[in-house]
């Protein structure tokens, strides 16, 4: 696992980074995922609380020292009250951009200046520390596979796994653990096919995965208030993932 200073949203951003398709991470469902991680992190640190379904700062002065989290905390303080699900999507790109720049500063990503059509300045981002991303990917697979009892999984690792599953990241979207490390699955792709012969085993694996995710959610959010927040933000991420995979008419 990477060193502890990597926050929950930073870990989720790295998990979503596909070295073969760097632009795939710059998508709405990944923005939502990273914002969800930031919200959960602020609740875990005791700086946001649930007030009858509303994301509420505990005070007007406290900070985390993390510019990404403090930026979101300031946004919540200065905005009209919203529930947790709206906050997952509201200006989520701002949090994603801030996390991406933070990962550049940490040396996990590399910013490469380019020109579009040889004229317009642009910046592309590439994975600089693939070993860190791969370690995260392996850890999420291990946690979801049940190789360690849920009660022994660190709370932050459990939260990462639960949120990654909600977004159907490559490390979390397949009960069998298939897929390339560090990739974002096309939503729903892990559900696969294989005919009637494989449906029974797939159904059983899916049920076991759901039970495991429920165990991990309890580990990630031992307090009832935090569990409610985790359920809400995971629901918002799942909704965005479903929206992404929904066929478009035409």
Coordinates of N, CA and C in Angstrom, one line a residue:
X1 N 0.8 -1.2 0.0 CA 0.0 0.0 0.0 C 0.9 1.2 0.0
X2 N 0.4 2.4 -0.6 CA 1.1 3.6 -0.6 C 1.2 4.1 0.8
X3 N 2.1 5.1 1.0 CA 2.2 5.6 2.4 C 0.9 6.3 2.8
X4 N 0.7 6.4 4.1 CA -0.6 6.8 4.6 C -1.0 8.2 4.2
X5 N -0.1 9.2 4.0 CA -0.6 10.6 3.7 C -1.5 10.7 2.5
X6 N -1.5 9.7 1.6 CA -2.5 9.7 0.5 C -3.9 9.6 1.1
X7 N -4.7 10.6 0.8 CA -6.1 10.7 1.4 C -7.0 9.7 0.6
X8 N -8.2 9.5 1.2 CA -9.2 8.7 0.5 C -9.5 9.1 -0.9
X9 N -9.8 10.4 -1.2 CA -10.0 10.8 -2.5 C -8.8 10.6 -3.5
X10 N -7.6 10.8 -2.9 CA -6.4 10.6 -3.7 C -6.3 9.2 -4.1
X11 N -6.5 8.3 -3.2 CA -6.4 6.8 -3.5 C -7.4 6.4 -4.6
X12 N -8.6 7.0 -4.4 CA -9.7 6.6 -5.4 C -9.3 7.2 -6.8
X13 N -8.8 8.4 -6.9 CA -8.3 8.9 -8.2 C -7.3 8.0 -8.8
X14 N -6.3 7.6 -8.0 CA -5.3 6.7 -8.6 C -5.8 5.4 -9.0
X15 N -6.8 4.9 -8.3 CA -7.4 3.6 -8.7 C -8.1 3.7 -10.0
X16 N -8.6 4.9 -10.3 CA -9.4 5.1 -11.5 C -8.5 5.4 -12.7
X17 N -7.2 5.5 -12.5 CA -6.3 6.0 -13.6 C -5.9 4.8 -14.4
X18 N -6.2 4.9 -15.7 CA -5.8 3.9 -16.7 C -4.6 4.4 -17.5
X19 N -3.5 3.7 -17.3 CA -2.3 4.2 -18.0 C -2.5 4.2 -19.5
X20 N -3.3 3.3 -20.0 CA -3.5 3.2 -21.5 C -4.5 4.2 -22.0
X21 N -5.4 4.7 -21.1 CA -6.4 5.7 -21.4 C -6.5 6.8 -20.4
X22 N -5.4 7.6 -20.2 CA -5.4 8.6 -19.1 C -6.7 9.5 -19.1
X23 N -7.2 9.8 -20.2 CA -8.4 10.6 -20.2 C -9.7 10.0 -19.7
X24 N -9.6 8.6 -19.5 CA -10.8 7.9 -19.0 C -11.1 8.3 -17.6
X25 N -10.1 8.8 -16.8 CA -10.3 9.2 -15.4 C -11.0 10.5 -15.4
X26 N -10.9 11.3 -16.4 CA -11.5 12.6 -16.4 C -12.9 12.5 -16.9
X27 N -13.8 11.8 -16.2 CA -15.2 11.6 -16.6 C -16.0 11.8 -15.4
X28 N -17.3 12.0 -15.6 CA -18.2 12.4 -14.5 C -18.3 11.4 -13.4
X29 N -18.3 10.1 -13.7 CA -18.4 9.2 -12.6 C -17.2 9.1 -11.8
X30 N -16.0 9.4 -12.4 CA -14.8 9.4 -11.5 C -14.8 10.7 -10.7
X31 N -15.3 11.8 -11.3 CA -15.4 13.0 -10.5 C -16.3 12.8 -9.3
X32 N -17.4 12.1 -9.5 CA -18.4 11.8 -8.4 C -17.7 10.9 -7.4
X33 N -16.9 9.9 -7.9 CA -16.3 9.0 -7.0 C -15.3 9.7 -6.1
X34 N -14.5 10.6 -6.7 CA -13.5 11.3 -5.9 C -14.1 12.3 -4.9
X35 N -15.2 12.9 -5.3 CA -15.9 13.8 -4.4 C -16.5 13.0 -3.2
X36 N -17.1 11.8 -3.5 CA -17.7 11.0 -2.5 C -16.6 10.6 -1.5
X37 N -15.4 10.3 -2.0 CA -14.3 10.0 -1.1 C -13.9 11.1 -0.2
X38 N -13.9 12.3 -0.7 CA -13.6 13.5 0.1 C -14.7 13.8 1.1
X39 N -15.9 13.6 0.8 CA -17.0 13.8 1.8 C -16.8 12.8 2.9
X40 N -16.6 11.5 2.6 CA -16.4 10.5 3.6 C -15.2 10.8 4.5
X41 N -14.1 11.3 3.9 CA -12.9 11.6 4.6 C -13.2 12.7 5.6
X42 N -13.9 13.7 5.2 CA -14.3 14.8 6.1 C -15.1 14.4 7.3
X43 N -16.0 13.4 7.0 CA -16.9 12.9 8.1 C -16.0 12.1 9.0
X44 N -15.1 11.2 8.5 CA -14.2 10.4 9.3 C -13.3 11.3 10.2
X45 N -12.9 12.5 9.7 CA -12.1 13.3 10.5 C -12.8 14.2 11.4
X46 N -14.2 14.1 11.4 CA -15.0 14.8 12.4 C -15.2 16.3 12.0
X47 N -15.1 16.6 10.7 CA -15.3 18.0 10.3 C -16.6 18.2 9.6
X48 N -17.2 17.2 9.1 CA -18.6 17.2 8.6 C -19.4 16.3 9.4
X49 N -20.7 16.6 9.6 CA -21.6 15.7 10.3 C -22.9 15.7 9.6
X50 N -23.7 14.6 9.8 CA -25.0 14.5 9.3 C -26.0 15.2 10.2
X51 N -26.8 16.1 9.7 CA -27.8 16.8 10.4 C -29.1 16.6 9.7
X52 N -29.8 15.5 10.1 CA -31.1 15.2 9.5 C -31.0 15.1 7.9
X53 N -29.9 14.4 7.5 CA -29.7 14.2 6.1 C -28.9 15.3 5.3
X54 N -28.6 16.4 6.1 CA -27.8 17.5 5.5 C -26.4 17.4 5.9
X55 N -25.5 17.6 4.9 CA -24.1 17.7 5.2 C -23.8 19.0 5.9
X56 N -23.3 19.0 7.1 CA -23.2 20.1 7.9 C -21.8 20.2 8.6
X57 N -21.1 21.4 8.4 CA -19.8 21.5 9.0 C -19.9 21.6 10.5
X58 N -19.0 21.0 11.3 CA -19.1 21.0 12.7 C -18.8 22.4 13.3
X59 N -18.0 23.2 12.6 CA -17.7 24.6 13.0 C -17.3 25.4 11.8
X60 N -16.9 26.6 12.0 CA -16.5 27.5 10.9 C -15.0 27.7 10.8
X61 N -14.2 27.1 11.6 CA -12.8 27.4 11.7 C -11.9 26.2 11.4
X62 N -12.3 25.0 11.8 CA -11.3 23.9 11.7 C -10.9 23.6 10.3
X63 N -9.7 23.1 10.2 CA -9.1 22.7 8.9 C -8.4 21.4 9.0
X64 N -8.1 20.7 7.9 CA -7.4 19.4 7.9 C -5.9 19.6 7.6
X65 N -5.6 20.7 6.9 CA -4.2 20.8 6.4 C -4.1 20.3 5.1
X66 N -5.1 19.6 4.6 CA -5.1 19.0 3.2 C -5.9 20.0 2.3
X67 N -5.2 20.7 1.3 CA -5.9 21.7 0.6 C -7.2 21.2 -0.2
X68 N -7.2 20.0 -0.6 CA -8.4 19.4 -1.3 C -9.5 19.3 -0.3
X69 N -9.3 18.8 0.9 CA -10.4 18.6 1.8 C -10.8 20.0 2.4
X70 N -9.8 20.8 2.6 CA -10.2 22.2 3.2 C -10.9 23.0 2.1
X71 N -10.6 22.8 0.8 CA -11.4 23.5 -0.2 C -12.8 23.1 -0.3
X72 N -13.0 21.7 -0.1 CA -14.4 21.2 -0.1 C -15.1 21.7 1.1
X73 N -14.5 21.7 2.3 CA -15.1 22.1 3.5 C -15.5 23.6 3.4
X74 N -14.7 24.4 2.8 CA -15.0 25.8 2.6 C -16.2 25.9 1.7
X75 N -16.3 25.1 0.6 CA -17.4 25.2 -0.3 C -18.7 24.8 0.4
X76 N -18.7 23.8 1.3 CA -19.9 23.4 2.0 C -20.3 24.5 3.0
X77 N -19.3 25.1 3.6 CA -19.7 26.2 4.6 C -20.3 27.4 3.9
X78 N -19.8 27.7 2.6 CA -20.3 28.9 2.0 C -21.5 28.7 1.1
X79 N -22.0 27.5 1.0 CA -23.1 27.1 0.1 C -24.4 26.9 0.9
X80 N -25.5 26.9 0.2 CA -26.8 26.6 0.8 C -26.8 25.1 1.2
X81 N -27.5 24.8 2.2 CA -27.5 23.4 2.7 C -27.9 22.4 1.6
X82 N -27.2 21.3 1.6 CA -27.6 20.2 0.6 C -27.4 18.9 1.3
X83 N -28.1 17.9 0.8 CA -28.0 16.5 1.3 C -26.7 15.9 0.7
X84 N -26.4 14.7 1.2 CA -25.1 14.1 0.8 C -25.1 13.7 -0.7
X85 N -26.2 13.2 -1.2 CA -26.2 12.8 -2.7 C -26.0 14.0 -3.6
X86 N -26.7 15.2 -3.4 CA -26.4 16.3 -4.2 C -25.0 16.8 -4.1
X87 N -24.4 16.7 -2.9 CA -23.0 17.1 -2.8 C -22.0 16.2 -3.5
X88 N -22.4 15.0 -3.8 CA -21.5 14.1 -4.6 C -21.3 14.7 -6.0
X89 N -22.3 15.3 -6.6 CA -22.2 15.8 -7.9 C -22.0 17.3 -8.1
X90 N -22.3 18.0 -7.0 CA -22.3 19.5 -7.1 C -20.8 20.0 -7.2
X91 N -20.5 20.6 -8.4 CA -19.1 21.1 -8.7 C -18.1 20.0 -8.4
X92 N -18.4 18.7 -8.7 CA -17.4 17.6 -8.4 C -16.1 17.8 -9.1
X93 N -16.2 18.4 -10.3 CA -15.0 18.5 -11.1 C -13.9 19.3 -10.4
X94 N -14.4 20.3 -9.5 CA -13.4 21.1 -8.8 C -12.6 20.2 -7.9
X95 N -13.2 19.3 -7.2 CA -12.5 18.4 -6.3 C -11.6 17.5 -7.0
X96 N -12.1 17.0 -8.2 CA -11.2 16.1 -9.0 C -10.0 16.8 -9.5
X97 N -10.1 18.0 -10.0 CA -9.0 18.8 -10.5 C -8.0 19.0 -9.3
X98 N -8.5 19.3 -8.1 CA -7.6 19.6 -7.0 C -6.8 18.4 -6.6
X99 N -7.5 17.2 -6.6 CA -6.9 15.9 -6.3 C -5.8 15.6 -7.3
X100 N -6.2 15.8 -8.6 CA -5.2 15.5 -9.6 C -3.9 16.3 -9.5
X101 N -4.1 17.6 -9.2 CA -2.9 18.5 -9.0 C -2.1 18.1 -7.7
X102 N -2.8 17.6 -6.7 CA -2.2 17.1 -5.5 C -1.3 15.9 -5.8
X103 N -1.9 15.0 -6.7 CA -1.1 13.8 -7.0 C 0.1 14.1 -7.9
X104 N 0.0 15.2 -8.7 CA 1.2 15.7 -9.4 C 2.2 16.1 -8.4
X105 N 1.8 16.9 -7.4 CA 2.8 17.4 -6.4 C 3.4 16.3 -5.6
X106 N 2.6 15.2 -5.4 CA 3.1 14.0 -4.7 C 4.0 13.1 -5.5
X107 N 4.1 13.4 -6.9 CA 4.9 12.6 -7.8 C 4.2 11.4 -8.3
X108 N 2.9 11.2 -8.0 CA 2.1 10.1 -8.5 C 1.7 10.2 -9.9
X109 N 1.4 11.4 -10.3 CA 1.1 11.8 -11.7 C 2.1 12.7 -12.2
X110 N 2.2 12.8 -13.6 CA 3.1 13.7 -14.2 C 2.2 14.6 -15.2
X111 N 2.4 15.9 -15.1 CA 1.7 16.8 -16.0 C 2.6 17.1 -17.2
X112 N 2.1 16.9 -18.4 CA 2.9 17.2 -19.6 C 2.2 18.2 -20.4
X113 N 2.9 19.3 -20.6 CA 2.3 20.4 -21.4 C 2.5 20.1 -22.9
X114 N 1.3 20.3 -23.6 CA 1.3 20.1 -25.1 C 0.5 21.2 -25.7
X115 N 0.5 21.2 -27.1 CA -0.3 22.1 -27.8 C -1.2 21.4 -28.8
X116 N -2.5 21.7 -28.7 CA -3.5 21.1 -29.6 C -3.4 21.8 -30.9
X117 N -3.3 21.0 -32.0 CA -3.2 21.6 -33.4 C -2.0 22.5 -33.5
X118 N -1.0 22.3 -32.6 CA 0.2 23.0 -32.6 C 0.1 24.5 -32.2
X119 N -1.1 24.8 -31.7 CA -1.4 26.2 -31.3 C -1.9 26.4 -29.9
X120 N -2.9 25.6 -29.5 CA -3.6 25.9 -28.2 C -2.9 25.1 -27.1
X121 N -2.5 25.8 -26.1 CA -1.8 25.1 -24.9 C -2.8 24.1 -24.2
X122 N -2.2 23.0 -23.8 CA -3.0 21.9 -23.2 C -2.1 21.2 -22.2
X123 N -2.7 20.6 -21.2 CA -1.9 19.7 -20.3 C -2.5 18.3 -20.3
X124 N -1.6 17.3 -20.4 CA -2.1 16.0 -20.3 C -1.4 15.4 -19.1
X125 N -2.1 14.4 -18.4 CA -1.6 13.8 -17.2 C -1.3 12.4 -17.4
X126 N -0.2 11.9 -16.9 CA 0.2 10.5 -17.1 C 0.6 10.0 -15.7
X127 N 0.4 8.7 -15.6 CA 0.8 8.0 -14.3 C 2.3 7.9 -14.2
X128 N 2.8 8.5 -13.1 CA 4.3 8.5 -12.9 C 4.7 7.4 -12.0
X129 N 3.9 7.0 -11.0 CA 4.2 6.0 -10.1 C 3.2 4.8 -10.2
X130 N 3.5 4.0 -11.3 CA 2.6 2.9 -11.6 C 2.6 1.9 -10.4
X131 N 3.8 1.7 -9.7 CA 3.8 0.8 -8.7 C 2.8 1.1 -7.5
X132 N 2.7 2.4 -7.3 CA 1.7 2.9 -6.2 C 0.3 2.5 -6.6
X133 N -0.1 2.8 -7.9 CA -1.4 2.5 -8.4 C -1.6 1.0 -8.4
X134 N -0.6 0.2 -8.8 CA -0.8 -1.2 -8.8 C -1.0 -1.8 -7.4
X135 N -0.2 -1.2 -6.4 CA -0.4 -1.7 -5.0 C -1.8 -1.4 -4.5
X136 N -2.3 -0.2 -4.8 CA -3.7 0.1 -4.4 C -4.6 -0.9 -5.1
X137 N -4.5 -1.2 -6.4 CA -5.3 -2.1 -7.1 C -5.3 -3.5 -6.4
X138 N -4.1 -4.0 -6.2 CA -4.0 -5.3 -5.6 C -4.7 -5.3 -4.2
X139 N -4.5 -4.3 -3.4 CA -5.1 -4.3 -2.1 C -6.6 -4.3 -2.1
X140 N -7.2 -3.5 -3.0 CA -8.6 -3.5 -3.2 C -9.1 -4.9 -3.6
X141 N -8.5 -5.6 -4.5 CA -8.9 -6.9 -4.9 C -8.8 -7.9 -3.7
X142 N -7.7 -7.8 -2.9 CA -7.6 -8.7 -1.8 C -8.7 -8.4 -0.8
X143 N -9.0 -7.2 -0.5 CA -10.0 -6.8 0.5 C -11.4 -7.3 0.0
X144 N -11.7 -7.1 -1.2 CA -13.0 -7.5 -1.7 C -13.1 -9.0 -1.8
X145 N -12.0 -9.7 -2.1 CA -12.0 -11.2 -2.2 C -12.2 -11.9 -0.9
X146 N -12.0 -11.1 0.2 CA -12.2 -11.7 1.5 C -11.0 -12.5 2.1
X147 N -9.8 -12.1 1.6 CA -8.6 -12.8 2.0 C -8.3 -12.4 3.5
X148 N -8.8 -11.3 3.9 CA -8.7 -10.9 5.3 C -10.0 -10.7 5.9
X149 N -10.3 -11.1 7.1 CA -11.6 -10.9 7.8 C -11.9 -9.4 7.8
X150 N -13.2 -9.0 7.6 CA -13.5 -7.6 7.5 C -13.1 -6.9 8.7
X151 N -13.2 -7.5 9.9 CA -12.9 -6.8 11.1 C -11.4 -6.5 11.2
X152 N -10.6 -7.1 10.4 CA -9.1 -6.8 10.5 C -8.7 -5.9 9.4
X153 N -9.6 -5.5 8.5 CA -9.2 -4.5 7.4 C -9.2 -3.1 8.0
X154 N -8.2 -2.3 7.7 CA -8.2 -0.9 8.2 C -9.4 -0.2 7.7
X155 N -9.9 0.7 8.5 CA -11.2 1.4 8.1 C -11.0 2.1 6.7
X156 N -9.9 2.8 6.5 CA -9.8 3.5 5.2 C -9.7 2.6 4.1
X157 N -9.0 1.4 4.2 CA -9.0 0.4 3.1 C -10.3 -0.1 2.8
X158 N -11.1 -0.3 3.9 CA -12.5 -0.8 3.7 C -13.3 0.3 2.9
X159 N -13.2 1.5 3.3 CA -13.9 2.6 2.6 C -13.5 2.7 1.1
X160 N -12.2 2.6 0.8 CA -11.7 2.6 -0.5 C -12.4 1.5 -1.3
X161 N -12.4 0.3 -0.8 CA -13.0 -0.9 -1.5 C -14.5 -0.7 -1.8
X162 N -15.2 -0.2 -0.8 CA -16.7 0.0 -0.9 C -17.0 1.0 -2.0
X163 N -16.3 2.1 -2.0 CA -16.5 3.2 -3.0 C -16.1 2.7 -4.4
X164 N -14.9 2.0 -4.4 CA -14.5 1.5 -5.7 C -15.5 0.6 -6.3
X165 N -16.1 -0.3 -5.5 CA -17.2 -1.2 -6.0 C -18.4 -0.4 -6.5
X166 N -18.7 0.7 -5.8 CA -19.9 1.5 -6.2 C -19.7 2.1 -7.6
X167 N -18.4 2.4 -7.9 CA -18.1 3.0 -9.2 C -17.8 1.9 -10.3
X168 N -17.7 0.6 -9.8 CA -17.4 -0.5 -10.7 C -16.0 -0.3 -11.4
X169 N -15.1 0.1 -10.6 CA -13.7 0.2 -11.1 C -13.2 -1.1 -11.5
X170 N -12.2 -1.2 -12.3 CA -11.7 -2.5 -12.8 C -11.3 -3.4 -11.6
X171 N -10.7 -2.8 -10.5 CA -10.3 -3.7 -9.4 C -11.5 -4.2 -8.6
X172 N -12.7 -3.7 -8.8 CA -13.8 -4.0 -8.0 C -15.0 -4.5 -8.7
X173 N -15.1 -4.4 -10.0 CA -16.3 -4.7 -10.7 C -16.5 -6.1 -11.0
X174 N -15.5 -7.0 -10.8 CA -15.6 -8.4 -11.2 C -15.5 -9.3 -9.9
X175 N -16.5 -10.0 -9.6 CA -16.4 -10.9 -8.4 C -15.2 -11.9 -8.5
X176 N -14.8 -12.2 -9.7 CA -13.7 -13.1 -9.8 C -12.3 -12.4 -9.8
X177 N -12.4 -11.0 -9.7 CA -11.1 -10.3 -9.7 C -10.4 -10.1 -11.0
X178 N -11.1 -10.4 -12.1 CA -10.5 -10.2 -13.4 C -10.4 -8.8 -13.8
X179 N -9.6 -8.5 -14.8 CA -9.4 -7.2 -15.3 C -8.0 -6.7 -15.1
X180 N -7.6 -5.7 -15.8 CA -6.3 -5.2 -15.7 C -6.2 -4.2 -14.5
X181 N -5.1 -4.3 -13.7 CA -4.9 -3.4 -12.7 C -4.9 -2.0 -13.2
X182 N -5.4 -1.1 -12.4 CA -5.4 0.4 -12.7 C -6.3 0.8 -13.9
X183 N -7.3 0.0 -14.1 CA -8.2 0.4 -15.2 C -9.6 0.8 -14.7
X184 N -10.3 1.5 -15.5 CA -11.7 1.8 -15.3 C -12.5 0.9 -16.2
X185 N -13.3 0.0 -15.6 CA -14.1 -0.8 -16.5 C -15.2 0.0 -17.2
X186 N -15.5 -0.4 -18.4 CA -16.8 0.2 -19.0 C -17.9 -0.3 -18.0
X187 N -18.7 0.6 -17.6 CA -19.7 0.3 -16.6 C -20.6 -0.9 -17.0
X188 N -20.7 -1.9 -16.1 CA -21.5 -3.1 -16.4 C -20.7 -4.2 -17.1
X189 N -19.5 -3.9 -17.6 CA -18.8 -4.8 -18.4 C -18.4 -6.1 -17.6
X190 N -18.2 -5.9 -16.2 CA -17.8 -7.0 -15.4 C -19.0 -8.0 -15.2
X191 N -20.2 -7.6 -15.6 CA -21.3 -8.5 -15.4 C -21.3 -9.6 -16.4
X192 N -20.7 -9.4 -17.5 CA -20.4 -10.4 -18.5 C -21.5 -11.3 -18.9
X193 N -21.2 -12.4 -19.6 CA -22.2 -13.4 -20.0 C -21.5 -14.7 -19.9
X194 N -21.9 -15.7 -20.6 CA -21.4 -17.0 -20.5 C -22.4 -18.1 -20.5
X195 N -23.7 -17.6 -20.8 CA -24.7 -18.6 -21.0 C -25.3 -19.1 -19.7
X196 N -26.3 -20.0 -19.8 CA -27.0 -20.5 -18.6 C -26.1 -21.3 -17.7
X197 N -25.1 -22.0 -18.3 CA -24.2 -22.8 -17.5 C -23.5 -22.0 -16.4
X198 N -23.1 -20.7 -16.8 CA -22.3 -19.9 -15.9 C -23.2 -19.0 -15.0
X199 N -24.5 -19.0 -15.2 CA -25.3 -18.1 -14.4 C -25.4 -18.4 -13.0
X200 N -25.5 -19.7 -12.6 CA -25.6 -20.1 -11.2 C -24.4 -19.7 -10.4
X201 N -23.2 -20.0 -11.0 CA -22.0 -19.6 -10.3 C -21.8 -18.1 -10.2
X202 N -22.2 -17.4 -11.3 CA -22.2 -16.0 -11.3 C -23.1 -15.4 -10.2
X203 N -24.3 -15.9 -10.1 CA -25.2 -15.4 -9.1 C -24.7 -15.6 -7.7
X204 N -24.1 -16.8 -7.5 CA -23.5 -17.1 -6.2 C -22.4 -16.2 -5.9
X205 N -21.5 -15.9 -6.8 CA -20.4 -15.0 -6.6 C -20.9 -13.6 -6.4
X206 N -21.9 -13.2 -7.1 CA -22.5 -11.9 -6.9 C -23.0 -11.7 -5.5
X207 N -23.7 -12.7 -5.0 CA -24.3 -12.7 -3.7 C -23.2 -12.6 -2.6
X208 N -22.1 -13.4 -2.8 CA -21.0 -13.3 -1.9 C -20.3 -12.0 -1.9
X209 N -20.2 -11.4 -3.1 CA -19.6 -10.0 -3.2 C -20.5 -9.0 -2.5
X210 N -21.8 -9.1 -2.7 CA -22.7 -8.1 -2.0 C -22.5 -8.3 -0.5
X211 N -22.5 -9.5 0.0 CA -22.3 -9.7 1.5 C -21.0 -9.1 2.0
X212 N -19.9 -9.4 1.2 CA -18.6 -8.9 1.5 C -18.6 -7.3 1.6
X213 N -19.2 -6.7 0.6 CA -19.3 -5.2 0.6 C -20.0 -4.7 1.8
X214 N -21.1 -5.4 2.1 CA -21.9 -5.0 3.3 C -21.0 -5.1 4.6
X215 N -20.2 -6.1 4.7 CA -19.3 -6.3 5.8 C -18.3 -5.2 5.9
X216 N -17.7 -4.9 4.7 CA -16.7 -3.8 4.6 C -17.3 -2.4 4.9
X217 N -18.6 -2.2 4.5 CA -19.2 -0.9 4.8 C -19.4 -0.8 6.3
X218 N -19.7 -1.8 7.0 CA -19.8 -1.8 8.4 C -18.5 -1.5 9.1
X219 N -17.4 -2.1 8.5 CA -16.1 -1.8 9.0 C -15.6 -0.4 8.7
X220 N -15.9 0.1 7.5 CA -15.5 1.5 7.1 C -16.3 2.5 7.9
X221 N -17.5 2.2 8.3 CA -18.3 3.2 9.0 C -19.0 2.6 10.2
X222 N -18.2 2.4 11.3 CA -18.7 1.7 12.5 C -19.8 2.5 13.2
X223 N -19.8 3.8 13.1 CA -20.8 4.7 13.7 C -22.0 4.7 12.8
X224 N -23.2 4.6 13.3 CA -24.4 4.7 12.5 C -24.5 5.9 11.6
X225 N -24.1 7.1 12.1 CA -24.2 8.3 11.3 C -23.3 8.2 10.1
X226 N -22.1 7.7 10.3 CA -21.1 7.6 9.2 C -21.6 6.6 8.2
X227 N -22.2 5.5 8.7 CA -22.7 4.5 7.8 C -23.8 5.0 6.9
X228 N -24.7 5.9 7.5 CA -25.7 6.5 6.7 C -25.1 7.4 5.6
X229 N -24.1 8.1 5.9 CA -23.4 9.0 4.9 C -22.7 8.1 3.8
X230 N -22.1 7.0 4.2 CA -21.4 6.2 3.3 C -22.5 5.6 2.3
X231 N -23.6 5.1 2.9 CA -24.7 4.6 2.0 C -25.2 5.6 1.0
X232 N -25.3 6.9 1.5 CA -25.8 7.9 0.6 C -24.8 8.2 -0.6
X233 N -23.6 8.4 -0.2 CA -22.6 8.8 -1.3 C -22.4 7.6 -2.2
X234 N -22.4 6.4 -1.7 CA -22.2 5.2 -2.6 C -23.4 5.1 -3.5
X235 N -24.6 5.4 -3.0 CA -25.8 5.4 -3.9 C -25.7 6.4 -5.0
X236 N -25.1 7.6 -4.7 CA -25.0 8.6 -5.7 C -24.0 8.2 -6.7
X237 N -22.9 7.5 -6.3 CA -21.8 7.1 -7.3 C -22.4 5.9 -8.1
X238 N -23.2 5.0 -7.5 CA -23.8 4.0 -8.3 C -24.8 4.5 -9.3
X239 N -25.5 5.5 -8.9 CA -26.5 6.1 -9.8 C -25.8 6.7 -11.0
X240 N -24.7 7.4 -10.8 CA -23.9 8.0 -11.9 C -23.3 6.9 -12.8
X241 N -22.9 5.9 -12.2 CA -22.3 4.7 -13.0 C -23.4 4.1 -13.8
X242 N -24.6 3.9 -13.3 CA -25.7 3.4 -14.1 C -26.1 4.3 -15.2
X243 N -26.1 5.6 -14.9 CA -26.4 6.6 -15.9 C -25.4 6.6 -17.1
X244 N -24.1 6.3 -16.7 CA -23.0 6.3 -17.7 C -23.2 5.1 -18.7
X245 N -23.7 4.0 -18.1 CA -23.8 2.8 -18.9 C -25.2 2.7 -19.6
X246 N -26.1 3.6 -19.3 CA -27.4 3.5 -19.9 C -27.4 3.8 -21.4
X247 N -28.0 2.9 -22.2 CA -28.0 3.2 -23.7 C -28.7 4.5 -24.0
X248 N -28.2 5.1 -25.0 CA -28.8 6.4 -25.4 C -29.7 6.1 -26.6
X249 N -30.8 6.9 -26.6 CA -31.7 6.7 -27.7 C -31.3 7.4 -29.0
X250 N -31.9 7.1 -30.1 CA -31.6 7.7 -31.3 C -32.1 7.0 -32.5

